[in-house]
Backbone as JSON Lines, residues from 0, in Angstrom:
{"i":0,"aa":"V","n":[1.36,15.51,14.4],"ca":[1.51,14.69,13.23],"c":[0.24,14.75,12.29]}
{"i":1,"aa":"Q","n":[0.6,15.06,11.08],"ca":[-0.6,15.05,10.08],"c":[-0.43,14.02,9.06]}
{"i":2,"aa":"L","n":[-1.32,13.15,8.88],"ca":[-1.25,12.12,7.86],"c":[-2.46,12.44,6.88]}
{"i":3,"aa":"Q","n":[-2.0,12.32,5.6],"ca":[-3.06,12.65,4.6],"c":[-3.04,11.35,3.61]}
{"i":4,"aa":"A","n":[-4.21,10.75,3.68],"ca":[-4.27,9.56,2.78],"c":[-5.03,9.81,1.57]}
{"i":5,"aa":"S","n":[-4.67,9.3,0.41],"ca":[-5.41,9.51,-0.87],"c":[-5.44,8.38,-1.75]}
{"i":6,"aa":"G","n":[-6.14,8.35,-2.74],"ca":[-6.05,7.35,-3.76],"c":[-7.24,6.35,-3.79]}
{"i":7,"aa":"G","n":[-8.08,6.5,-2.84],"ca":[-9.29,5.6,-2.86],"c":[-10.22,5.87,-4.08]}
{"i":8,"aa":"G","n":[-11.21,5.0,-4.11],"ca":[-12.11,5.22,-5.15],"c":[-13.12,4.0,-5.28]}
{"i":9,"aa":"L","n":[-13.92,4.1,-6.36],"ca":[-14.8,2.93,-6.77],"c":[-14.19,2.16,-7.9]}
{"i":10,"aa":"V","n":[-13.91,0.97,-7.77],"ca":[-13.36,0.16,-8.8],"c":[-14.2,-1.18,-8.94]}
{"i":11,"aa":"Q","n":[-13.76,-1.89,-9.98],"ca":[-14.45,-3.16,-10.23],"c":[-13.55,-4.34,-9.72]}
{"i":12,"aa":"A","n":[-14.11,-5.45,-9.36],"ca":[-13.36,-6.6,-8.92],"c":[-12.32,-6.88,-10.0]}
{"i":13,"aa":"G","n":[-11.03,-7.2,-9.57],"ca":[-9.93,-7.39,-10.45],"c":[-9.09,-6.23,-10.73]}
{"i":14,"aa":"D","n":[-9.6,-5.01,-10.58],"ca":[-8.82,-3.81,-10.76],"c":[-7.78,-3.6,-9.65]}
{"i":15,"aa":"S","n":[-6.9,-2.66,-10.02],"ca":[-5.88,-2.26,-9.01],"c":[-6.0,-0.84,-8.51]}
{"i":16,"aa":"L","n":[-5.5,-0.59,-7.37],"ca":[-5.52,0.85,-6.85],"c":[-4.22,1.0,-6.09]}
{"i":17,"aa":"R","n":[-3.72,2.28,-6.08],"ca":[-2.49,2.63,-5.28],"c":[-2.92,3.7,-4.33]}
{"i":18,"aa":"L","n":[-2.91,3.42,-3.07],"ca":[-3.12,4.46,-2.0],"c":[-1.76,5.08,-1.66]}
{"i":19,"aa":"S","n":[-1.85,6.33,-1.28],"ca":[-0.73,7.1,-0.79],"c":[-1.08,7.72,0.45]}
{"i":20,"aa":"C","n":[-0.07,7.9,1.26],"ca":[-0.18,8.66,2.6],"c":[0.98,9.44,2.81]}
{"i":21,"aa":"T","n":[0.89,10.68,3.03],"ca":[1.94,11.57,3.33],"c":[1.97,12.05,4.75]}
{"i":22,"aa":"N","n":[3.08,12.0,5.41],"ca":[3.37,12.25,6.8],"c":[3.98,13.65,6.66]}
{"i":23,"aa":"S","n":[3.3,14.65,7.26],"ca":[3.82,16.09,7.14],"c":[4.54,16.66,8.37]}
{"i":24,"aa":"I","n":[5.02,15.66,9.22],"ca":[5.74,16.07,10.35],"c":[7.19,16.34,9.89]}
{"i":25,"aa":"S","n":[7.96,16.84,10.83],"ca":[9.41,17.03,10.51],"c":[10.15,15.81,10.16]}
{"i":26,"aa":"T","n":[10.92,15.85,9.06],"ca":[11.63,14.77,8.55],"c":[12.86,14.37,9.46]}
{"i":27,"aa":"S","n":[13.1,15.18,10.39],"ca":[14.18,14.95,11.28],"c":[13.78,13.79,12.3]}
{"i":28,"aa":"L","n":[12.56,13.52,12.32],"ca":[12.02,12.38,13.32],"c":[11.73,11.23,12.46]}
{"i":29,"aa":"S","n":[11.93,10.04,13.17],"ca":[11.8,8.72,12.5],"c":[10.37,8.11,12.81]}
{"i":30,"aa":"Y","n":[9.62,7.98,11.88],"ca":[8.31,7.37,11.94],"c":[8.06,6.23,11.18]}
{"i":31,"aa":"A","n":[7.71,5.05,11.77],"ca":[7.24,3.92,11.02],"c":[5.87,4.26,10.61]}
{"i":32,"aa":"M","n":[5.42,3.68,9.48],"ca":[4.08,4.02,9.0],"c":[3.38,2.71,8.61]}
{"i":33,"aa":"A","n":[2.06,2.72,8.52],"ca":[1.31,1.5,8.33],"c":[-0.04,1.8,7.69]}
{"i":34,"aa":"W","n":[-0.55,0.78,7.16],"ca":[-2.01,0.72,6.65],"c":[-2.94,-0.12,7.36]}
{"i":35,"aa":"F","n":[-4.04,0.4,7.76],"ca":[-5.1,-0.36,8.26],"c":[-6.34,-0.24,7.43]}
{"i":36,"aa":"R","n":[-7.37,-1.17,7.73],"ca":[-8.69,-0.85,7.02],"c":[-9.83,-1.24,7.92]}
{"i":37,"aa":"Q","n":[-10.89,-0.63,7.69],"ca":[-12.11,-0.95,8.49],"c":[-13.32,-1.04,7.61]}
{"i":38,"aa":"A","n":[-13.81,-2.27,7.54],"ca":[-15.04,-2.56,6.72],"c":[-16.28,-2.18,7.52]}
{"i":39,"aa":"P","n":[-17.42,-1.88,6.96],"ca":[-18.67,-1.64,7.71],"c":[-18.82,-2.68,8.66]}
{"i":40,"aa":"G","n":[-19.17,-2.28,9.88],"ca":[-19.57,-3.25,10.93],"c":[-18.47,-4.09,11.48]}
{"i":41,"aa":"Q","n":[-17.22,-3.85,11.1],"ca":[-16.06,-4.67,11.58],"c":[-15.1,-3.78,12.27]}
{"i":42,"aa":"D","n":[-14.18,-4.37,13.06],"ca":[-13.09,-3.63,13.63],"c":[-11.97,-3.34,12.58]}
{"i":43,"aa":"R","n":[-11.19,-2.3,13.0],"ca":[-10.09,-1.95,12.21],"c":[-9.12,-3.0,12.18]}
{"i":44,"aa":"K","n":[-8.57,-3.32,10.98],"ca":[-7.63,-4.43,10.86],"c":[-6.26,-3.97,10.27]}
{"i":45,"aa":"F","n":[-5.21,-4.4,10.75],"ca":[-3.88,-4.04,10.2],"c":[-3.63,-4.69,8.84]}
{"i":46,"aa":"L","n":[-3.03,-4.05,7.97],"ca":[-2.7,-4.61,6.61],"c":[-1.2,-4.76,6.38]}
{"i":47,"aa":"A","n":[-0.47,-3.53,6.59],"ca":[0.91,-3.59,6.35],"c":[1.71,-2.4,7.02]}
{"i":48,"aa":"A","n":[2.93,-2.7,7.11],"ca":[3.67,-1.58,7.87],"c":[5.11,-1.49,7.15]}
{"i":49,"aa":"I","n":[5.74,-0.33,7.28],"ca":[7.11,-0.25,6.78],"c":[7.9,0.66,7.74]}
{"i":50,"aa":"S","n":[9.18,0.39,7.76],"ca":[10.01,1.07,8.72],"c":[10.35,2.46,8.26]}
{"i":51,"aa":"W","n":[11.01,3.19,9.13],"ca":[11.22,4.64,8.82],"c":[12.11,4.72,7.48]}
{"i":52,"aa":"S","n":[13.13,3.87,7.44],"ca":[13.99,3.96,6.27],"c":[13.38,3.23,5.07]}
{"i":53,"aa":"G","n":[12.39,2.44,5.25],"ca":[11.84,1.7,4.1],"c":[12.57,0.26,3.9]}
{"i":54,"aa":"S","n":[13.56,0.13,4.71],"ca":[14.38,-1.18,4.53],"c":[13.6,-2.43,5.04]}
{"i":55,"aa":"H","n":[12.6,-2.2,6.01],"ca":[11.89,-3.36,6.49],"c":[10.41,-3.16,6.29]}
{"i":56,"aa":"S","n":[9.63,-4.12,5.84],"ca":[8.24,-3.99,5.57],"c":[7.56,-5.34,5.99]}
{"i":57,"aa":"Y","n":[6.32,-5.27,6.14],"ca":[5.55,-6.49,6.57],"c":[4.1,-6.33,5.96]}
{"i":58,"aa":"V","n":[3.6,-7.34,5.32],"ca":[2.21,-7.3,4.89],"c":[1.54,-8.6,5.49]}
{"i":59,"aa":"T","n":[0.46,-8.26,6.02],"ca":[-0.25,-9.37,6.72],"c":[-0.67,-10.49,5.66]}
{"i":60,"aa":"D","n":[-0.76,-11.74,6.1],"ca":[-0.85,-12.94,5.24],"c":[-2.12,-12.91,4.39]}
{"i":61,"aa":"S","n":[-3.12,-12.3,4.95],"ca":[-4.45,-12.39,4.28],"c":[-4.44,-11.58,2.99]}
{"i":62,"aa":"V","n":[-3.6,-10.63,2.8],"ca":[-3.44,-9.78,1.53],"c":[-2.06,-9.84,0.92]}
{"i":63,"aa":"K","n":[-1.25,-10.6,1.34],"ca":[0.15,-10.49,1.04],"c":[0.27,-10.87,-0.55]}
{"i":64,"aa":"A","n":[-0.46,-11.77,-1.04],"ca":[-0.32,-12.06,-2.4],"c":[-0.72,-11.0,-3.37]}
{"i":65,"aa":"R","n":[-1.5,-9.99,-2.85],"ca":[-2.12,-9.02,-3.71],"c":[-1.75,-7.6,-3.36]}
{"i":66,"aa":"F","n":[-1.34,-7.34,-2.09],"ca":[-1.01,-6.0,-1.67],"c":[0.5,-5.94,-1.34]}
{"i":67,"aa":"S","n":[1.11,-4.62,-1.65],"ca":[2.37,-4.46,-1.17],"c":[2.47,-3.04,-0.71]}
{"i":68,"aa":"I","n":[3.49,-2.71,0.18],"ca":[3.7,-1.47,0.79],"c":[5.07,-0.86,0.35]}
{"i":69,"aa":"S","n":[5.23,0.4,0.13],"ca":[6.47,0.92,-0.27],"c":[6.54,2.38,0.31]}
{"i":70,"aa":"R","n":[7.7,2.94,0.29],"ca":[8.0,4.23,0.83],"c":[8.95,4.97,-0.05]}
{"i":71,"aa":"D","n":[8.47,6.19,-0.34],"ca":[9.38,7.05,-1.21],"c":[10.72,7.34,-0.46]}
{"i":72,"aa":"G","n":[11.79,7.31,-1.29],"ca":[13.14,7.48,-0.67],"c":[13.36,8.64,0.17]}
{"i":73,"aa":"H","n":[12.96,9.81,-0.28],"ca":[13.26,11.03,0.44],"c":[12.07,11.83,0.98]}
{"i":74,"aa":"A","n":[10.99,11.1,0.93],"ca":[9.69,11.78,1.52],"c":[8.98,10.83,2.43]}
{"i":75,"aa":"D","n":[8.28,11.49,3.36],"ca":[7.54,10.67,4.32],"c":[6.18,10.38,3.62]}
{"i":76,"aa":"T","n":[6.35,9.57,2.57],"ca":[5.1,9.15,1.8],"c":[5.13,7.65,1.66]}
{"i":77,"aa":"I","n":[4.18,7.03,1.97],"ca":[4.09,5.58,1.75],"c":[2.93,5.31,0.73]}
{"i":78,"aa":"H","n":[3.07,4.06,0.26],"ca":[1.93,3.64,-0.71],"c":[1.47,2.25,-0.45]}
{"i":79,"aa":"L","n":[0.33,1.95,-0.79],"ca":[-0.2,0.61,-0.74],"c":[-0.77,0.32,-1.99]}
{"i":80,"aa":"Q","n":[0.07,-0.65,-2.69],"ca":[-0.46,-1.0,-3.98],"c":[-1.35,-2.32,-3.88]}
{"i":81,"aa":"M","n":[-2.49,-2.15,-4.39],"ca":[-3.46,-3.19,-4.21],"c":[-3.94,-3.77,-5.6]}
{"i":82,"aa":"N","n":[-3.65,-4.97,-5.7],"ca":[-3.98,-5.52,-7.05],"c":[-5.0,-6.6,-6.88]}
{"i":83,"aa":"N","n":[-5.77,-6.87,-8.07],"ca":[-6.82,-8.01,-7.98],"c":[-7.79,-7.77,-6.89]}
{"i":84,"aa":"L","n":[-8.35,-6.52,-6.79],"ca":[-9.16,-6.26,-5.69],"c":[-10.51,-7.05,-5.77]}
{"i":85,"aa":"K","n":[-10.93,-7.29,-4.56],"ca":[-12.25,-8.06,-4.35],"c":[-13.2,-7.23,-3.67]}
{"i":86,"aa":"P","n":[-14.49,-7.59,-3.92],"ca":[-15.46,-6.88,-3.03],"c":[-15.18,-6.93,-1.51]}
{"i":87,"aa":"D","n":[-14.7,-8.02,-1.01],"ca":[-14.32,-8.02,0.35],"c":[-13.3,-6.97,0.8]}
{"i":88,"aa":"D","n":[-12.57,-6.36,-0.08],"ca":[-11.58,-5.29,0.1],"c":[-12.24,-3.95,0.42]}
{"i":89,"aa":"T","n":[-13.54,-3.85,0.16],"ca":[-14.32,-2.69,0.43],"c":[-14.2,-2.26,1.8]}
{"i":90,"aa":"A","n":[-13.65,-1.06,1.98],"ca":[-13.42,-0.53,3.37],"c":[-12.95,0.83,3.36]}
{"i":91,"aa":"V","n":[-12.85,1.5,4.55],"ca":[-12.05,2.69,4.74],"c":[-10.69,2.35,5.02]}
{"i":92,"aa":"Y","n":[-9.81,2.83,4.34],"ca":[-8.29,2.61,4.54],"c":[-7.63,3.73,5.25]}
{"i":93,"aa":"Y","n":[-6.98,3.43,6.26],"ca":[-6.33,4.37,7.1],"c":[-4.8,4.17,7.15]}
{"i":94,"aa":"C","n":[-4.08,5.28,7.14],"ca":[-2.67,5.25,7.36],"c":[-2.41,5.68,8.74]}
{"i":95,"aa":"A","n":[-1.36,5.16,9.27],"ca":[-1.0,5.42,10.64],"c":[0.55,5.49,10.85]}
{"i":96,"aa":"A","n":[0.93,6.19,11.87],"ca":[2.38,6.37,12.15],"c":[2.76,6.22,13.64]}
{"i":97,"aa":"H","n":[3.94,5.85,13.83],"ca":[4.42,5.78,15.25],"c":[5.89,6.01,15.22]}
{"i":98,"aa":"R","n":[6.34,6.81,16.14],"ca":[7.76,7.27,16.18],"c":[8.66,5.96,16.49]}
{"i":99,"aa":"S","n":[9.27,5.54,15.46],"ca":[10.19,4.28,15.75],"c":[10.91,4.03,14.43]}
{"i":100,"aa":"R","n":[12.08,3.57,14.55],"ca":[12.92,3.24,13.45],"c":[12.6,1.91,12.83]}
{"i":101,"aa":"G","n":[12.18,0.95,13.68],"ca":[11.8,-0.34,13.25],"c":[10.36,-0.3,12.98]}
{"i":102,"aa":"I","n":[9.73,-1.53,12.93],"ca":[8.24,-1.77,12.74],"c":[7.72,-2.01,14.1]}
{"i":103,"aa":"P","n":[6.93,-1.1,14.53],"ca":[6.41,-1.35,15.91],"c":[5.25,-2.42,15.98]}
{"i":104,"aa":"H","n":[4.86,-2.67,17.18],"ca":[3.64,-3.53,17.29],"c":[2.41,-2.91,16.84]}
{"i":105,"aa":"V","n":[1.46,-3.58,16.32],"ca":[0.35,-3.1,15.66],"c":[-0.42,-2.25,16.61]}
{"i":106,"aa":"D","n":[-0.46,-2.37,17.94],"ca":[-1.12,-1.58,18.79],"c":[-0.42,-0.38,19.19]}
{"i":107,"aa":"D","n":[0.68,-0.08,18.71],"ca":[1.54,1.03,19.16],"c":[1.29,2.41,18.25]}
{"i":108,"aa":"Y","n":[0.66,2.17,17.2],"ca":[0.36,3.38,16.29],"c":[-0.54,4.3,17.01]}
{"i":109,"aa":"D","n":[-0.08,5.59,16.99],"ca":[-0.74,6.63,17.71],"c":[-1.08,7.94,16.94]}
{"i":110,"aa":"Y","n":[-0.8,7.88,15.68],"ca":[-1.2,9.02,14.77],"c":[-1.93,8.32,13.6]}
{"i":111,"aa":"W","n":[-2.9,8.88,13.28],"ca":[-3.89,8.35,12.18],"c":[-4.36,9.39,11.28]}
{"i":112,"aa":"G","n":[-4.5,8.99,10.01],"ca":[-5.07,9.84,8.95],"c":[-6.54,9.82,8.96]}
{"i":113,"aa":"Q","n":[-7.21,10.47,8.07],"ca":[-8.58,10.56,8.09],"c":[-9.24,9.51,7.41]}
{"i":114,"aa":"G","n":[-8.49,8.71,6.55],"ca":[-8.99,7.44,5.88],"c":[-9.52,7.92,4.52]}
{"i":115,"aa":"T","n":[-9.39,6.92,3.66],"ca":[-9.78,7.02,2.2],"c":[-10.64,5.76,1.86]}
{"i":116,"aa":"Q","n":[-11.86,6.02,1.28],"ca":[-12.8,4.96,0.89],"c":[-12.33,4.18,-0.26]}
{"i":117,"aa":"V","n":[-12.37,2.94,-0.15],"ca":[-12.2,2.01,-1.29],"c":[-13.4,1.2,-1.43]}
{"i":118,"aa":"T","n":[-14.05,1.2,-2.61],"ca":[-15.23,0.47,-2.79],"c":[-15.04,-0.45,-4.03]}
{"i":119,"aa":"V","n":[-15.2,-1.69,-3.9],"ca":[-14.94,-2.68,-4.93],"c":[-16.29,-3.29,-5.4]}
{"i":120,"aa":"S","n":[-16.73,-3.17,-6.56],"ca":[-18.02,-3.69,-6.98],"c":[-17.69,-4.99,-7.69]}
{"i":121,"aa":"S","n":[-18.71,-5.95,-7.69],"ca":[-18.45,-7.18,-8.24],"c":[-18.97,-7.28,-9.77]}
């Protein structure tokens, strides 16, 4: 499984960014996908997940008012729309996948992308 994340960058507080992650495995298999982030000196934290079909999604409460997850209809690409970014959002953002039709447990993700850096200046 190959996951390619993109869309990170340096932005100012209050700006928006849209991250994308493409899963290049066979489309005949069903993979739920998710976003995590890891800030310097901190553990990696779960942010959002979306089912294989895109019909079910979940965003963690801490960012739910500002972040949303979506999935392209016919492609294994997911997006994380991040609005009103804050300096505390500075982190490396990772996409992950797990073979599942539903949304798996946060600990079940076993395929990971390389991460994309998001830096928010005040």
